[in-house]
Tab-separated table of C-alpha atoms in Angstrom:
chain	number	residue	atom	x	y	z
A	16	MET	CA	161.323	7.777	77.950
A	17	TYR	CA	160.165	9.232	81.253
A	18	PHE	CA	157.551	7.474	83.366
A	19	VAL	CA	154.158	9.174	83.647
A	20	GLY	CA	151.430	7.689	85.842
A	21	PRO	CA	147.695	7.733	85.074
A	22	SER	CA	147.270	10.883	87.140
A	23	GLY	CA	149.430	12.683	84.540
A	24	GLY	CA	146.404	13.190	82.299
A	25	GLU	CA	147.180	13.845	78.638
A	26	ARG	CA	150.912	13.263	79.213
A	27	PHE	CA	150.069	9.710	80.325
A	28	TYR	CA	148.016	9.083	77.175
A	29	LEU	CA	150.701	10.659	74.993
A	30	ARG	CA	153.285	8.323	76.485
A	31	MET	CA	150.966	5.366	75.923
A	32	LEU	CA	150.560	6.303	72.247
A	33	LEU	CA	154.304	6.764	71.819
A	34	THR	CA	154.788	3.148	72.854
A	35	VAL	CA	152.440	1.736	70.171
A	36	VAL	CA	152.345	4.146	67.215
A	37	LYS	CA	155.129	3.400	64.737
A	38	GLY	CA	157.048	6.346	63.275
A	39	PRO	CA	154.870	9.332	64.214
A	40	THR	CA	156.143	12.672	62.933
A	41	SER	CA	153.659	14.944	64.707
A	42	PHE	CA	151.140	15.078	67.518
A	43	GLU	CA	148.429	14.785	64.863
A	44	ASP	CA	149.928	11.462	63.758
A	45	LEU	CA	149.571	10.227	67.316
A	46	GLN	CA	145.973	11.407	67.520
A	47	THR	CA	145.010	9.785	64.210
A	48	TYR	CA	143.569	6.290	64.018
A	49	ASP	CA	141.780	4.738	61.025
A	50	GLY	CA	141.849	8.108	59.251
A	51	VAL	CA	140.143	9.955	62.116
A	52	VAL	CA	142.013	12.686	63.995
A	53	HIS	CA	140.850	12.536	67.612
A	54	GLN	CA	140.593	15.651	69.763
A	55	SER	CA	142.842	14.369	72.523
A	56	PHE	CA	145.455	11.718	73.198
A	57	LYS	CA	143.021	10.053	75.573
A	58	LEU	CA	140.358	9.719	72.866
A	59	ALA	CA	142.979	8.357	70.473
A	60	CYS	CA	143.903	5.726	73.077
A	61	ILE	CA	140.251	4.752	73.428
A	62	ALA	CA	139.848	4.483	69.647
A	63	ARG	CA	142.866	2.187	69.482
A	64	GLY	CA	141.415	0.000	72.226
A	65	LEU	CA	144.184	0.911	74.653
A	66	LEU	CA	141.643	2.116	77.207
A	67	ASP	CA	138.170	0.951	78.009
A	68	SER	CA	135.335	3.246	77.103
A	69	ASP	CA	132.639	4.145	79.605
A	70	GLU	CA	130.268	1.683	77.937
A	71	GLN	CA	130.516	-0.906	80.686
A	72	TRP	CA	129.783	1.662	83.410
A	73	SER	CA	126.940	3.122	81.403
A	74	ARG	CA	125.373	-0.313	80.945
A	75	SER	CA	125.687	-0.988	84.675
A	76	LEU	CA	123.893	2.210	85.615
A	77	THR	CA	121.226	1.718	82.932
A	78	GLU	CA	120.563	-1.791	84.199
A	79	ALA	CA	120.440	-0.594	87.816
A	80	VAL	CA	117.714	1.910	86.887
A	81	LEU	CA	115.397	-1.063	86.381
A	82	TRP	CA	115.657	-2.273	89.973
A	83	GLN	CA	117.165	0.468	92.145
A	84	GLY	CA	115.831	3.761	93.432
A	85	GLY	CA	117.393	7.201	93.610
A	86	PHE	CA	119.671	6.780	96.613
A	87	GLN	CA	121.001	3.422	95.413
A	88	LEU	CA	121.581	4.841	91.928
A	89	TRP	CA	123.541	7.693	93.485
A	90	GLN	CA	125.649	5.255	95.475
A	91	LEU	CA	126.435	3.293	92.315
A	92	PHE	CA	127.192	6.476	90.369
A	93	VAL	CA	129.592	7.723	93.043
A	94	CYS	CA	131.199	4.294	93.345
A	95	ILE	CA	131.827	4.250	89.577
A	96	LEU	CA	133.296	7.760	89.684
A	97	LEU	CA	135.590	6.978	92.608
A	98	HIS	CA	136.710	3.448	91.841
A	99	CYS	CA	136.234	2.772	88.142
A	100	GLN	CA	137.667	5.994	86.718
A	101	PRO	CA	135.320	6.586	83.765
A	102	THR	CA	137.106	8.126	80.813
A	103	ASP	CA	134.663	11.044	80.515
A	104	PRO	CA	132.908	11.728	83.855
A	105	LEU	CA	130.971	14.745	82.547
A	106	GLU	CA	129.566	12.811	79.593
A	107	PHE	CA	128.781	9.928	81.954
A	108	TRP	CA	126.818	12.359	84.160
A	109	ILE	CA	125.004	13.943	81.186
A	110	ASN	CA	123.960	10.524	79.879
A	111	HIS	CA	122.441	9.503	83.228
A	112	ALA	CA	121.324	12.801	84.789
A	113	GLN	CA	117.656	12.151	84.079
A	114	HIS	CA	117.591	8.882	86.030
A	115	LEU	CA	119.745	10.296	88.805
A	116	SER	CA	117.348	13.225	89.238
A	117	ASP	CA	114.134	11.157	89.247
A	118	ASP	CA	113.953	11.431	93.042
A	119	CYS	CA	113.851	15.209	92.711
A	120	CYS	CA	110.923	14.951	90.330
A	121	HIS	CA	109.128	12.646	92.759
A	122	LEU	CA	109.803	15.018	95.685
A	123	LEU	CA	108.419	17.964	93.740
A	124	GLN	CA	105.283	15.995	92.934
A	125	THR	CA	104.647	14.630	96.429
A	126	LYS	CA	106.124	17.158	98.838
A	127	HIS	CA	105.537	20.366	96.876
A	128	GLN	CA	102.350	19.276	95.035
A	129	ILE	CA	103.698	20.146	91.582
A	130	ALA	CA	101.805	17.696	89.376
A	131	ASP	CA	104.064	17.853	86.333
A	132	PRO	CA	107.349	19.614	87.213
A	133	LEU	CA	109.288	21.234	84.417
A	134	GLU	CA	112.834	20.084	83.699
A	135	GLU	CA	114.140	23.434	85.005
A	136	GLN	CA	112.310	22.928	88.315
A	137	VAL	CA	113.774	19.437	88.691
A	138	GLN	CA	117.286	20.693	87.928
A	139	LEU	CA	116.936	23.608	90.350
A	140	HIS	CA	115.625	21.353	93.115
A	141	PHE	CA	118.348	18.830	92.334
A	142	HIS	CA	121.080	21.467	92.736
A	143	ILE	CA	119.581	22.660	96.029
A	144	LEU	CA	119.785	19.146	97.482
């Protein structure tokens, strides 16, 4: 079997599954665990416990929200993305976007005198920054 490093994406996860799944006859067999067919080899690896989920990173960021402000949260978020390799970065972002954009809401309230900014205004201001 050929070597594939973690940067190989789905090929890496396929190779990982091939080393633990006994007697697969199809790609679907490799993606199935406990009767559930997963959408990707990576998700099948997570279901089998071969990879960590993003739960630990999510908990870290959620806990940090209690005692850190916007800039520090951003530093932690970027650090997790760069060094911890979350399994689903987009989902990780979606789950924490509200806390990461709180500074934008505060800026709209204080600097632009918008008492109760709409979510669209916060997102627009966030993207401009």
